[in-house]
Amino acid sequence: MTITEYTTQFHRLVRLASGIVPTDFSKKEKYLDGFNPKIKHDLMITIDDNTTYVEMVGKALRDEGAVECIQESRGTQVVGGVTAPPTYGNDRGGSESTND
């Protein structure tokens, strides 16, 4: 699941359970709890007590966009949260004929 997908799902759940996460602080805590340790750590070092939930979401989404840009420039792609090498069609090492 991407950060964008997680954020969308989290927003839906917050609307349904507004009594469980009523404050900005509790939203931030619950939002962070849903990330894997690496992403959570990366976010934690870029926020402070004055960072709002909306600002934190923005940082997470920008980080995801930056990672995608880096991967595109390297010619890799993310498949299910895992970096995979680029695909080059159905060619499995043989040569394709271009005779028409």
PDB file of N, CA and C in Angstrom:
ATOM      1  N   MET A   1       0.851  -1.172   0.000  1.00  0.00           N
ATOM      2  CA  MET A   1       0.000   0.000   0.000  1.00  0.00           C
ATOM      3  C   MET A   1       0.900   1.239   0.000  1.00  0.00           C
ATOM      4  N   THR A   2       0.588   2.184  -0.853  1.00  0.00           N
ATOM      5  CA  THR A   2       1.374   3.415  -0.909  1.00  0.00           C
ATOM      6  C   THR A   2       0.958   4.362   0.212  1.00  0.00           C
ATOM      7  N   ILE A   3       1.752   5.390   0.423  1.00  0.00           N
ATOM      8  CA  ILE A   3       1.407   6.402   1.426  1.00  0.00           C
ATOM      9  C   ILE A   3       0.111   7.102   1.034  1.00  0.00           C
ATOM     10  N   THR A   4      -0.066   7.356  -0.250  1.00  0.00           N
ATOM     11  CA  THR A   4      -1.299   7.995  -0.730  1.00  0.00           C
ATOM     12  C   THR A   4      -2.511   7.119  -0.428  1.00  0.00           C
ATOM     13  N   GLU A   5      -2.412   5.830  -0.716  1.00  0.00           N
ATOM     14  CA  GLU A   5      -3.522   4.909  -0.444  1.00  0.00           C
ATOM     15  C   GLU A   5      -3.803   4.828   1.054  1.00  0.00           C
ATOM     16  N   TYR A   6      -2.744   4.717   1.856  1.00  0.00           N
ATOM     17  CA  TYR A   6      -2.909   4.660   3.308  1.00  0.00           C
ATOM     18  C   TYR A   6      -3.577   5.931   3.830  1.00  0.00           C
ATOM     19  N   THR A   7      -3.134   7.084   3.339  1.00  0.00           N
ATOM     20  CA  THR A   7      -3.686   8.363   3.788  1.00  0.00           C
ATOM     21  C   THR A   7      -5.165   8.464   3.442  1.00  0.00           C
ATOM     22  N   THR A   8      -5.533   8.051   2.243  1.00  0.00           N
ATOM     23  CA  THR A   8      -6.942   8.069   1.831  1.00  0.00           C
ATOM     24  C   THR A   8      -7.777   7.172   2.734  1.00  0.00           C
ATOM     25  N   GLN A   9      -7.290   5.971   2.997  1.00  0.00           N
ATOM     26  CA  GLN A   9      -8.006   5.042   3.873  1.00  0.00           C
ATOM     27  C   GLN A   9      -8.092   5.601   5.295  1.00  0.00           C
ATOM     28  N   PHE A  10      -7.014   6.189   5.783  1.00  0.00           N
ATOM     29  CA  PHE A  10      -6.999   6.756   7.125  1.00  0.00           C
ATOM     30  C   PHE A  10      -8.034   7.875   7.245  1.00  0.00           C
ATOM     31  N   HIS A  11      -8.117   8.751   6.241  1.00  0.00           N
ATOM     32  CA  HIS A  11      -9.102   9.845   6.274  1.00  0.00           C
ATOM     33  C   HIS A  11     -10.525   9.303   6.340  1.00  0.00           C
ATOM     34  N   ARG A  12     -10.802   8.248   5.577  1.00  0.00           N
ATOM     35  CA  ARG A  12     -12.143   7.638   5.627  1.00  0.00           C
ATOM     36  C   ARG A  12     -12.452   7.122   7.031  1.00  0.00           C
ATOM     37  N   LEU A  13     -11.491   6.434   7.615  1.00  0.00           N
ATOM     38  CA  LEU A  13     -11.705   5.869   8.948  1.00  0.00           C
ATOM     39  C   LEU A  13     -11.859   6.953  10.008  1.00  0.00           C
ATOM     40  N   VAL A  14     -11.101   8.037   9.892  1.00  0.00           N
ATOM     41  CA  VAL A  14     -11.213   9.142  10.854  1.00  0.00           C
ATOM     42  C   VAL A  14     -12.609   9.747  10.799  1.00  0.00           C
ATOM     43  N   ARG A  15     -13.141   9.899   9.587  1.00  0.00           N
ATOM     44  CA  ARG A  15     -14.500  10.448   9.468  1.00  0.00           C
ATOM     45  C   ARG A  15     -15.533   9.525  10.105  1.00  0.00           C
ATOM     46  N   LEU A  16     -15.340   8.222   9.958  1.00  0.00           N
ATOM     47  CA  LEU A  16     -16.286   7.264  10.528  1.00  0.00           C
ATOM     48  C   LEU A  16     -16.164   7.161  12.045  1.00  0.00           C
ATOM     49  N   ALA A  17     -14.959   7.356  12.555  1.00  0.00           N
ATOM     50  CA  ALA A  17     -14.705   7.188  13.988  1.00  0.00           C
ATOM     51  C   ALA A  17     -14.194   8.482  14.599  1.00  0.00           C
ATOM     52  N   SER A  18     -14.883   9.566  14.349  1.00  0.00           N
ATOM     53  CA  SER A  18     -14.404  10.878  14.809  1.00  0.00           C
ATOM     54  C   SER A  18     -14.265  10.957  16.329  1.00  0.00           C
ATOM     55  N   GLY A  19     -15.021  10.185  17.072  1.00  0.00           N
ATOM     56  CA  GLY A  19     -14.917  10.200  18.528  1.00  0.00           C
ATOM     57  C   GLY A  19     -13.662   9.522  19.050  1.00  0.00           C
ATOM     58  N   ILE A  20     -13.082   8.627  18.263  1.00  0.00           N
ATOM     59  CA  ILE A  20     -11.892   7.896  18.694  1.00  0.00           C
ATOM     60  C   ILE A  20     -10.629   8.730  18.492  1.00  0.00           C
ATOM     61  N   VAL A  21     -10.604   9.545  17.459  1.00  0.00           N
ATOM     62  CA  VAL A  21      -9.443  10.406  17.177  1.00  0.00           C
ATOM     63  C   VAL A  21      -9.902  11.859  17.057  1.00  0.00           C
ATOM     64  N   PRO A  22     -10.349  12.434  18.181  1.00  0.00           N
ATOM     65  CA  PRO A  22     -10.964  13.764  18.123  1.00  0.00           C
ATOM     66  C   PRO A  22      -9.988  14.932  17.995  1.00  0.00           C
ATOM     67  N   THR A  23      -8.748  14.755  18.393  1.00  0.00           N
ATOM     68  CA  THR A  23      -7.818  15.886  18.398  1.00  0.00           C
ATOM     69  C   THR A  23      -6.749  15.726  17.322  1.00  0.00           C
ATOM     70  N   ASP A  24      -6.123  16.840  16.991  1.00  0.00           N
ATOM     71  CA  ASP A  24      -5.036  16.829  16.019  1.00  0.00           C
ATOM     72  C   ASP A  24      -3.906  15.925  16.500  1.00  0.00           C
ATOM     73  N   PHE A  25      -3.588  15.999  17.791  1.00  0.00           N
ATOM     74  CA  PHE A  25      -2.517  15.185  18.357  1.00  0.00           C
ATOM     75  C   PHE A  25      -2.826  13.695  18.219  1.00  0.00           C
ATOM     76  N   SER A  26      -4.057  13.295  18.526  1.00  0.00           N
ATOM     77  CA  SER A  26      -4.396  11.873  18.434  1.00  0.00           C
ATOM     78  C   SER A  26      -4.407  11.402  16.981  1.00  0.00           C
ATOM     79  N   LYS A  27      -4.799  12.273  16.052  1.00  0.00           N
ATOM     80  CA  LYS A  27      -4.737  11.918  14.631  1.00  0.00           C
ATOM     81  C   LYS A  27      -3.290  11.670  14.213  1.00  0.00           C
ATOM     82  N   LYS A  28      -2.389  12.545  14.658  1.00  0.00           N
ATOM     83  CA  LYS A  28      -0.972  12.379  14.315  1.00  0.00           C
ATOM     84  C   LYS A  28      -0.444  11.047  14.842  1.00  0.00           C
ATOM     85  N   GLU A  29      -0.773  10.728  16.080  1.00  0.00           N
ATOM     86  CA  GLU A  29      -0.291   9.476  16.672  1.00  0.00           C
ATOM     87  C   GLU A  29      -0.834   8.258  15.933  1.00  0.00           C
ATOM     88  N   LYS A  30      -2.136   8.258  15.667  1.00  0.00           N
ATOM     89  CA  LYS A  30      -2.752   7.120  14.967  1.00  0.00           C
ATOM     90  C   LYS A  30      -2.212   6.996  13.542  1.00  0.00           C
ATOM     91  N   TYR A  31      -2.031   8.128  12.866  1.00  0.00           N
ATOM     92  CA  TYR A  31      -1.508   8.133  11.499  1.00  0.00           C
ATOM     93  C   TYR A  31      -0.098   7.532  11.470  1.00  0.00           C
ATOM     94  N   LEU A  32       0.747   7.959  12.393  1.00  0.00           N
ATOM     95  CA  LEU A  32       2.116   7.434  12.462  1.00  0.00           C
ATOM     96  C   LEU A  32       2.144   5.943  12.771  1.00  0.00           C
ATOM     97  N   ASP A  33       1.221   5.489  13.615  1.00  0.00           N
ATOM     98  CA  ASP A  33       1.194   4.079  14.006  1.00  0.00           C
ATOM     99  C   ASP A  33       0.977   3.146  12.820  1.00  0.00           C
ATOM    100  N   GLY A  34       0.383   3.649  11.744  1.00  0.00           N
ATOM    101  CA  GLY A  34       0.102   2.808  10.586  1.00  0.00           C
ATOM    102  C   GLY A  34       1.272   2.597   9.645  1.00  0.00           C
ATOM    103  N   PHE A  35       2.378   3.304   9.861  1.00  0.00           N
ATOM    104  CA  PHE A  35       3.526   3.197   8.966  1.00  0.00           C
ATOM    105  C   PHE A  35       4.504   2.123   9.415  1.00  0.00           C
ATOM    106  N   ASN A  36       5.277   1.634   8.461  1.00  0.00           N
ATOM    107  CA  ASN A  36       6.347   0.715   8.835  1.00  0.00           C
ATOM    108  C   ASN A  36       7.420   1.520   9.570  1.00  0.00           C
ATOM    109  N   PRO A  37       8.289   0.855  10.319  1.00  0.00           N
ATOM    110  CA  PRO A  37       9.262   1.581  11.152  1.00  0.00           C
ATOM    111  C   PRO A  37      10.148   2.564  10.387  1.00  0.00           C
ATOM    112  N   LYS A  38      10.558   2.238   9.175  1.00  0.00           N
ATOM    113  CA  LYS A  38      11.440   3.120   8.397  1.00  0.00           C
ATOM    114  C   LYS A  38      10.731   4.426   8.048  1.00  0.00           C
ATOM    115  N   ILE A  39       9.523   4.335   7.529  1.00  0.00           N
ATOM    116  CA  ILE A  39       8.771   5.541   7.162  1.00  0.00           C
ATOM    117  C   ILE A  39       8.444   6.345   8.411  1.00  0.00           C
ATOM    118  N   LYS A  40       8.049   5.650   9.473  1.00  0.00           N
ATOM    119  CA  LYS A  40       7.728   6.327  10.731  1.00  0.00           C
ATOM    120  C   LYS A  40       8.946   7.097  11.241  1.00  0.00           C
ATOM    121  N   HIS A  41      10.106   6.476  11.213  1.00  0.00           N
ATOM    122  CA  HIS A  41      11.338   7.131  11.660  1.00  0.00           C
ATOM    123  C   HIS A  41      11.631   8.358  10.806  1.00  0.00           C
ATOM    124  N   ASP A  42      11.532   8.207   9.483  1.00  0.00           N
ATOM    125  CA  ASP A  42      11.808   9.326   8.577  1.00  0.00           C
ATOM    126  C   ASP A  42      10.869  10.503   8.838  1.00  0.00           C
ATOM    127  N   LEU A  43       9.610  10.209   9.134  1.00  0.00           N
ATOM    128  CA  LEU A  43       8.660  11.283   9.448  1.00  0.00           C
ATOM    129  C   LEU A  43       8.953  11.909  10.804  1.00  0.00           C
ATOM    130  N   MET A  44       9.270  11.076  11.780  1.00  0.00           N
ATOM    131  CA  MET A  44       9.504  11.574  13.138  1.00  0.00           C
ATOM    132  C   MET A  44      10.661  12.571  13.195  1.00  0.00           C
ATOM    133  N   ILE A  45      11.683  12.382  12.360  1.00  0.00           N
ATOM    134  CA  ILE A  45      12.817  13.300  12.417  1.00  0.00           C
ATOM    135  C   ILE A  45      12.545  14.610  11.681  1.00  0.00           C
ATOM    136  N   THR A  46      11.439  14.678  10.946  1.00  0.00           N
ATOM    137  CA  THR A  46      11.129  15.918  10.218  1.00  0.00           C
ATOM    138  C   THR A  46       9.994  16.717  10.844  1.00  0.00           C
ATOM    139  N   ILE A  47       9.407  16.203  11.920  1.00  0.00           N
ATOM    140  CA  ILE A  47       8.302  16.920  12.563  1.00  0.00           C
ATOM    141  C   ILE A  47       8.678  17.265  13.999  1.00  0.00           C
ATOM    142  N   ASP A  48       7.912  18.176  14.581  1.00  0.00           N
ATOM    143  CA  ASP A  48       8.077  18.493  15.999  1.00  0.00           C
ATOM    144  C   ASP A  48       6.694  18.606  16.629  1.00  0.00           C
ATOM    145  N   ASP A  49       6.639  19.004  17.886  1.00  0.00           N
ATOM    146  CA  ASP A  49       5.359  19.086  18.598  1.00  0.00           C
ATOM    147  C   ASP A  49       4.406  20.101  17.982  1.00  0.00           C
ATOM    148  N   ASN A  50       4.945  21.088  17.273  1.00  0.00           N
ATOM    149  CA  ASN A  50       4.099  22.119  16.671  1.00  0.00           C
ATOM    150  C   ASN A  50       3.594  21.756  15.279  1.00  0.00           C
ATOM    151  N   THR A  51       4.071  20.651  14.730  1.00  0.00           N
ATOM    152  CA  THR A  51       3.623  20.211  13.413  1.00  0.00           C
ATOM    153  C   THR A  51       2.190  19.715  13.519  1.00  0.00           C
ATOM    154  N   THR A  52       1.317  20.217  12.656  1.00  0.00           N
ATOM    155  CA  THR A  52      -0.078  19.776  12.674  1.00  0.00           C
ATOM    156  C   THR A  52      -0.220  18.462  11.912  1.00  0.00           C
ATOM    157  N   TYR A  53      -1.360  17.834  12.095  1.00  0.00           N
ATOM    158  CA  TYR A  53      -1.667  16.600  11.372  1.00  0.00           C
ATOM    159  C   TYR A  53      -1.614  16.847   9.864  1.00  0.00           C
ATOM    160  N   VAL A  54      -2.207  17.931   9.400  1.00  0.00           N
ATOM    161  CA  VAL A  54      -2.238  18.248   7.968  1.00  0.00           C
ATOM    162  C   VAL A  54      -0.819  18.452   7.429  1.00  0.00           C
ATOM    163  N   GLU A  55       0.024  19.131   8.189  1.00  0.00           N
ATOM    164  CA  GLU A  55       1.418  19.329   7.773  1.00  0.00           C
ATOM    165  C   GLU A  55       2.165  17.997   7.695  1.00  0.00           C
ATOM    166  N   MET A  56       1.905  17.119   8.656  1.00  0.00           N
ATOM    167  CA  MET A  56       2.563  15.820   8.673  1.00  0.00           C
ATOM    168  C   MET A  56       2.137  14.979   7.468  1.00  0.00           C
ATOM    169  N   VAL A  57       0.856  15.006   7.143  1.00  0.00           N
ATOM    170  CA  VAL A  57       0.367  14.284   5.967  1.00  0.00           C
ATOM    171  C   VAL A  57       1.048  14.832   4.713  1.00  0.00           C
ATOM    172  N   GLY A  58       1.150  16.149   4.630  1.00  0.00           N
ATOM    173  CA  GLY A  58       1.823  16.770   3.490  1.00  0.00           C
ATOM    174  C   GLY A  58       3.267  16.320   3.360  1.00  0.00           C
ATOM    175  N   LYS A  59       3.970  16.239   4.481  1.00  0.00           N
ATOM    176  CA  LYS A  59       5.369  15.781   4.469  1.00  0.00           C
ATOM    177  C   LYS A  59       5.452  14.334   3.986  1.00  0.00           C
ATOM    178  N   ALA A  60       4.558  13.492   4.472  1.00  0.00           N
ATOM    179  CA  ALA A  60       4.572  12.083   4.074  1.00  0.00           C
ATOM    180  C   ALA A  60       4.321  11.942   2.574  1.00  0.00           C
ATOM    181  N   LEU A  61       3.354  12.691   2.063  1.00  0.00           N
ATOM    182  CA  LEU A  61       3.035  12.605   0.638  1.00  0.00           C
ATOM    183  C   LEU A  61       4.161  13.176  -0.224  1.00  0.00           C
ATOM    184  N   ARG A  62       4.793  14.246   0.236  1.00  0.00           N
ATOM    185  CA  ARG A  62       5.938  14.804  -0.509  1.00  0.00           C
ATOM    186  C   ARG A  62       7.099  13.817  -0.517  1.00  0.00           C
ATOM    187  N   ASP A  63       7.335  13.156   0.622  1.00  0.00           N
ATOM    188  CA  ASP A  63       8.407  12.159   0.692  1.00  0.00           C
ATOM    189  C   ASP A  63       8.152  11.024  -0.296  1.00  0.00           C
ATOM    190  N   GLU A  64       6.900  10.580  -0.375  1.00  0.00           N
ATOM    191  CA  GLU A  64       6.558   9.518  -1.317  1.00  0.00           C
ATOM    192  C   GLU A  64       6.818   9.985  -2.750  1.00  0.00           C
ATOM    193  N   GLY A  65       6.442  11.220  -3.057  1.00  0.00           N
ATOM    194  CA  GLY A  65       6.679  11.761  -4.392  1.00  0.00           C
ATOM    195  C   GLY A  65       8.157  11.870  -4.714  1.00  0.00           C
ATOM    196  N   ALA A  66       8.953  12.258  -3.725  1.00  0.00           N
ATOM    197  CA  ALA A  66      10.401  12.371  -3.935  1.00  0.00           C
ATOM    198  C   ALA A  66      11.012  11.005  -4.209  1.00  0.00           C
ATOM    199  N   VAL A  67      10.576   9.995  -3.484  1.00  0.00           N
ATOM    200  CA  VAL A  67      11.087   8.641  -3.689  1.00  0.00           C
ATOM    201  C   VAL A  67      10.732   8.160  -5.091  1.00  0.00           C
ATOM    202  N   GLU A  68       9.501   8.431  -5.536  1.00  0.00           N
ATOM    203  CA  GLU A  68       9.092   8.024  -6.877  1.00  0.00           C
ATOM    204  C   GLU A  68       9.934   8.712  -7.944  1.00  0.00           C
ATOM    205  N   CYS A  69      10.237   9.992  -7.761  1.00  0.00           N
ATOM    206  CA  CYS A  69      11.074  10.719  -8.726  1.00  0.00           C
ATOM    207  C   CYS A  69      12.473  10.122  -8.799  1.00  0.00           C
ATOM    208  N   ILE A  70      13.041   9.798  -7.648  1.00  0.00           N
ATOM    209  CA  ILE A  70      14.378   9.197  -7.616  1.00  0.00           C
ATOM    210  C   ILE A  70      14.361   7.847  -8.316  1.00  0.00           C
ATOM    211  N   GLN A  71      13.333   7.053  -8.042  1.00  0.00           N
ATOM    212  CA  GLN A  71      13.256   5.730  -8.656  1.00  0.00           C
ATOM    213  C   GLN A  71      13.070   5.832 -10.167  1.00  0.00           C
ATOM    214  N   GLU A  72      12.275   6.799 -10.618  1.00  0.00           N
ATOM    215  CA  GLU A  72      12.095   6.990 -12.056  1.00  0.00           C
ATOM    216  C   GLU A  72      13.411   7.385 -12.712  1.00  0.00           C
ATOM    217  N   SER A  73      14.178   8.240 -12.053  1.00  0.00           N
ATOM    218  CA  SER A  73      15.447   8.673 -12.637  1.00  0.00           C
ATOM    219  C   SER A  73      16.467   7.536 -12.675  1.00  0.00           C
ATOM    220  N   ARG A  74      16.317   6.579 -11.785  1.00  0.00           N
ATOM    221  CA  ARG A  74      17.218   5.421 -11.767  1.00  0.00           C
ATOM    222  C   ARG A  74      16.715   4.299 -12.669  1.00  0.00           C
ATOM    223  N   GLY A  75      15.515   4.446 -13.200  1.00  0.00           N
ATOM    224  CA  GLY A  75      14.959   3.402 -14.054  1.00  0.00           C
ATOM    225  C   GLY A  75      14.395   2.231 -13.291  1.00  0.00           C
ATOM    226  N   THR A  76      13.989   2.464 -12.040  1.00  0.00           N
ATOM    227  CA  THR A  76      13.364   1.411 -11.246  1.00  0.00           C
ATOM    228  C   THR A  76      11.921   1.784 -11.004  1.00  0.00           C
ATOM    229  N   GLN A  77      11.150   0.837 -10.544  1.00  0.00           N
ATOM    230  CA  GLN A  77       9.756   1.103 -10.241  1.00  0.00           C
ATOM    231  C   GLN A  77       9.377   0.407  -8.944  1.00  0.00           C
ATOM    232  N   VAL A  78       8.323   0.902  -8.308  1.00  0.00           N
ATOM    233  CA  VAL A  78       7.860   0.310  -7.062  1.00  0.00           C
ATOM    234  C   VAL A  78       6.707  -0.627  -7.369  1.00  0.00           C
ATOM    235  N   VAL A  79       6.819  -1.873  -6.918  1.00  0.00           N
ATOM    236  CA  VAL A  79       5.768  -2.858  -7.100  1.00  0.00           C
ATOM    237  C   VAL A  79       5.401  -3.368  -5.723  1.00  0.00           C
ATOM    238  N   GLY A  80       4.221  -3.003  -5.233  1.00  0.00           N
ATOM    239  CA  GLY A  80       3.787  -3.440  -3.916  1.00  0.00           C
ATOM    240  C   GLY A  80       4.699  -2.973  -2.802  1.00  0.00           C
ATOM    241  N   GLY A  81       5.270  -1.777  -2.949  1.00  0.00           N
ATOM    242  CA  GLY A  81       6.141  -1.234  -1.928  1.00  0.00           C
ATOM    243  C   GLY A  81       7.576  -1.720  -2.015  1.00  0.00           C
ATOM    244  N   VAL A  82       7.865  -2.553  -3.009  1.00  0.00           N
ATOM    245  CA  VAL A  82       9.211  -3.083  -3.185  1.00  0.00           C
ATOM    246  C   VAL A  82       9.765  -2.561  -4.502  1.00  0.00           C
ATOM    247  N   THR A  83      10.994  -2.125  -4.502  1.00  0.00           N
ATOM    248  CA  THR A  83      11.607  -1.627  -5.724  1.00  0.00           C
ATOM    249  C   THR A  83      11.932  -2.795  -6.642  1.00  0.00           C
ATOM    250  N   ALA A  84      11.478  -2.687  -7.871  1.00  0.00           N
ATOM    251  CA  ALA A  84      11.723  -3.730  -8.863  1.00  0.00           C
ATOM    252  C   ALA A  84      12.480  -3.137 -10.041  1.00  0.00           C
ATOM    253  N   PRO A  85      13.272  -3.953 -10.727  1.00  0.00           N
ATOM    254  CA  PRO A  85      13.977  -3.433 -11.891  1.00  0.00           C
ATOM    255  C   PRO A  85      12.994  -3.099 -13.003  1.00  0.00           C
ATOM    256  N   PRO A  86      13.390  -2.247 -13.941  1.00  0.00           N
ATOM    257  CA  PRO A  86      12.486  -1.894 -15.029  1.00  0.00           C
ATOM    258  C   PRO A  86      12.220  -3.095 -15.920  1.00  0.00           C
ATOM    259  N   THR A  87      11.043  -3.123 -16.517  1.00  0.00           N
ATOM    260  CA  THR A  87      10.707  -4.192 -17.447  1.00  0.00           C
ATOM    261  C   THR A  87      10.915  -3.682 -18.858  1.00  0.00           C
ATOM    262  N   TYR A  88      11.334  -4.575 -19.724  1.00  0.00           N
ATOM    263  CA  TYR A  88      11.622  -4.200 -21.103  1.00  0.00           C
ATOM    264  C   TYR A  88      10.809  -5.043 -22.068  1.00  0.00           C
ATOM    265  N   GLY A  89       9.530  -5.193 -21.833  1.00  0.00           N
ATOM    266  CA  GLY A  89       8.688  -5.983 -22.722  1.00  0.00           C
ATOM    267  C   GLY A  89       8.816  -7.460 -22.429  1.00  0.00           C
ATOM    268  N   ASN A  90       8.499  -8.276 -23.434  1.00  0.00           N
ATOM    269  CA  ASN A  90       8.506  -9.728 -23.262  1.00  0.00           C
ATOM    270  C   ASN A  90       9.841 -10.358 -23.613  1.00  0.00           C
ATOM    271  N   ASP A  91      10.806  -9.571 -24.030  1.00  0.00           N
ATOM    272  CA  ASP A  91      12.119 -10.088 -24.407  1.00  0.00           C
ATOM    273  C   ASP A  91      12.824 -10.652 -23.175  1.00  0.00           C
ATOM    274  N   ARG A  92      13.219 -11.897 -23.240  1.00  0.00           N
ATOM    275  CA  ARG A  92      13.892 -12.536 -22.110  1.00  0.00           C
ATOM    276  C   ARG A  92      15.356 -12.813 -22.440  1.00  0.00           C
ATOM    277  N   GLY A  93      15.997 -11.828 -23.029  1.00  0.00           N
ATOM    278  CA  GLY A  93      17.410 -12.000 -23.308  1.00  0.00           C
ATOM    279  C   GLY A  93      17.698 -12.303 -24.764  1.00  0.00           C
ATOM    280  N   GLY A  94      16.700 -12.754 -25.518  1.00  0.00           N
ATOM    281  CA  GLY A  94      16.897 -13.031 -26.936  1.00  0.00           C
ATOM    282  C   GLY A  94      16.748 -11.754 -27.729  1.00  0.00           C
ATOM    283  N   SER A  95      17.064 -11.814 -29.002  1.00  0.00           N
ATOM    284  CA  SER A  95      16.918 -10.616 -29.827  1.00  0.00           C
ATOM    285  C   SER A  95      15.582 -10.642 -30.534  1.00  0.00           C
ATOM    286  N   GLU A  96      14.971  -9.482 -30.637  1.00  0.00           N
ATOM    287  CA  GLU A  96      13.697  -9.360 -31.330  1.00  0.00           C
ATOM    288  C   GLU A  96      13.963  -9.015 -32.781  1.00  0.00           C
ATOM    289  N   SER A  97      13.196  -9.577 -33.644  1.00  0.00           N
ATOM    290  CA  SER A  97      13.327  -9.271 -35.060  1.00  0.00           C
ATOM    291  C   SER A  97      12.565  -8.003 -35.371  1.00  0.00           C
ATOM    292  N   THR A  98      13.182  -7.130 -36.135  1.00  0.00           N
ATOM    293  CA  THR A  98      12.510  -5.888 -36.514  1.00  0.00           C
ATOM    294  C   THR A  98      12.201  -5.866 -37.995  1.00  0.00           C
ATOM    295  N   ASN A  99      12.274  -7.034 -38.636  1.00  0.00           N
ATOM    296  CA  ASN A  99      11.965  -7.108 -40.064  1.00  0.00           C
ATOM    297  C   ASN A  99      10.476  -6.968 -40.280  1.00  0.00           C
ATOM    298  N   ASP A 100      10.080  -6.042 -41.124  1.00  0.00           N
ATOM    299  CA  ASP A 100       8.649  -5.854 -41.411  1.00  0.00           C
ATOM    300  C   ASP A 100       8.313  -6.291 -42.796  1.00  0.00           C
TER     301      ASP A 100
END
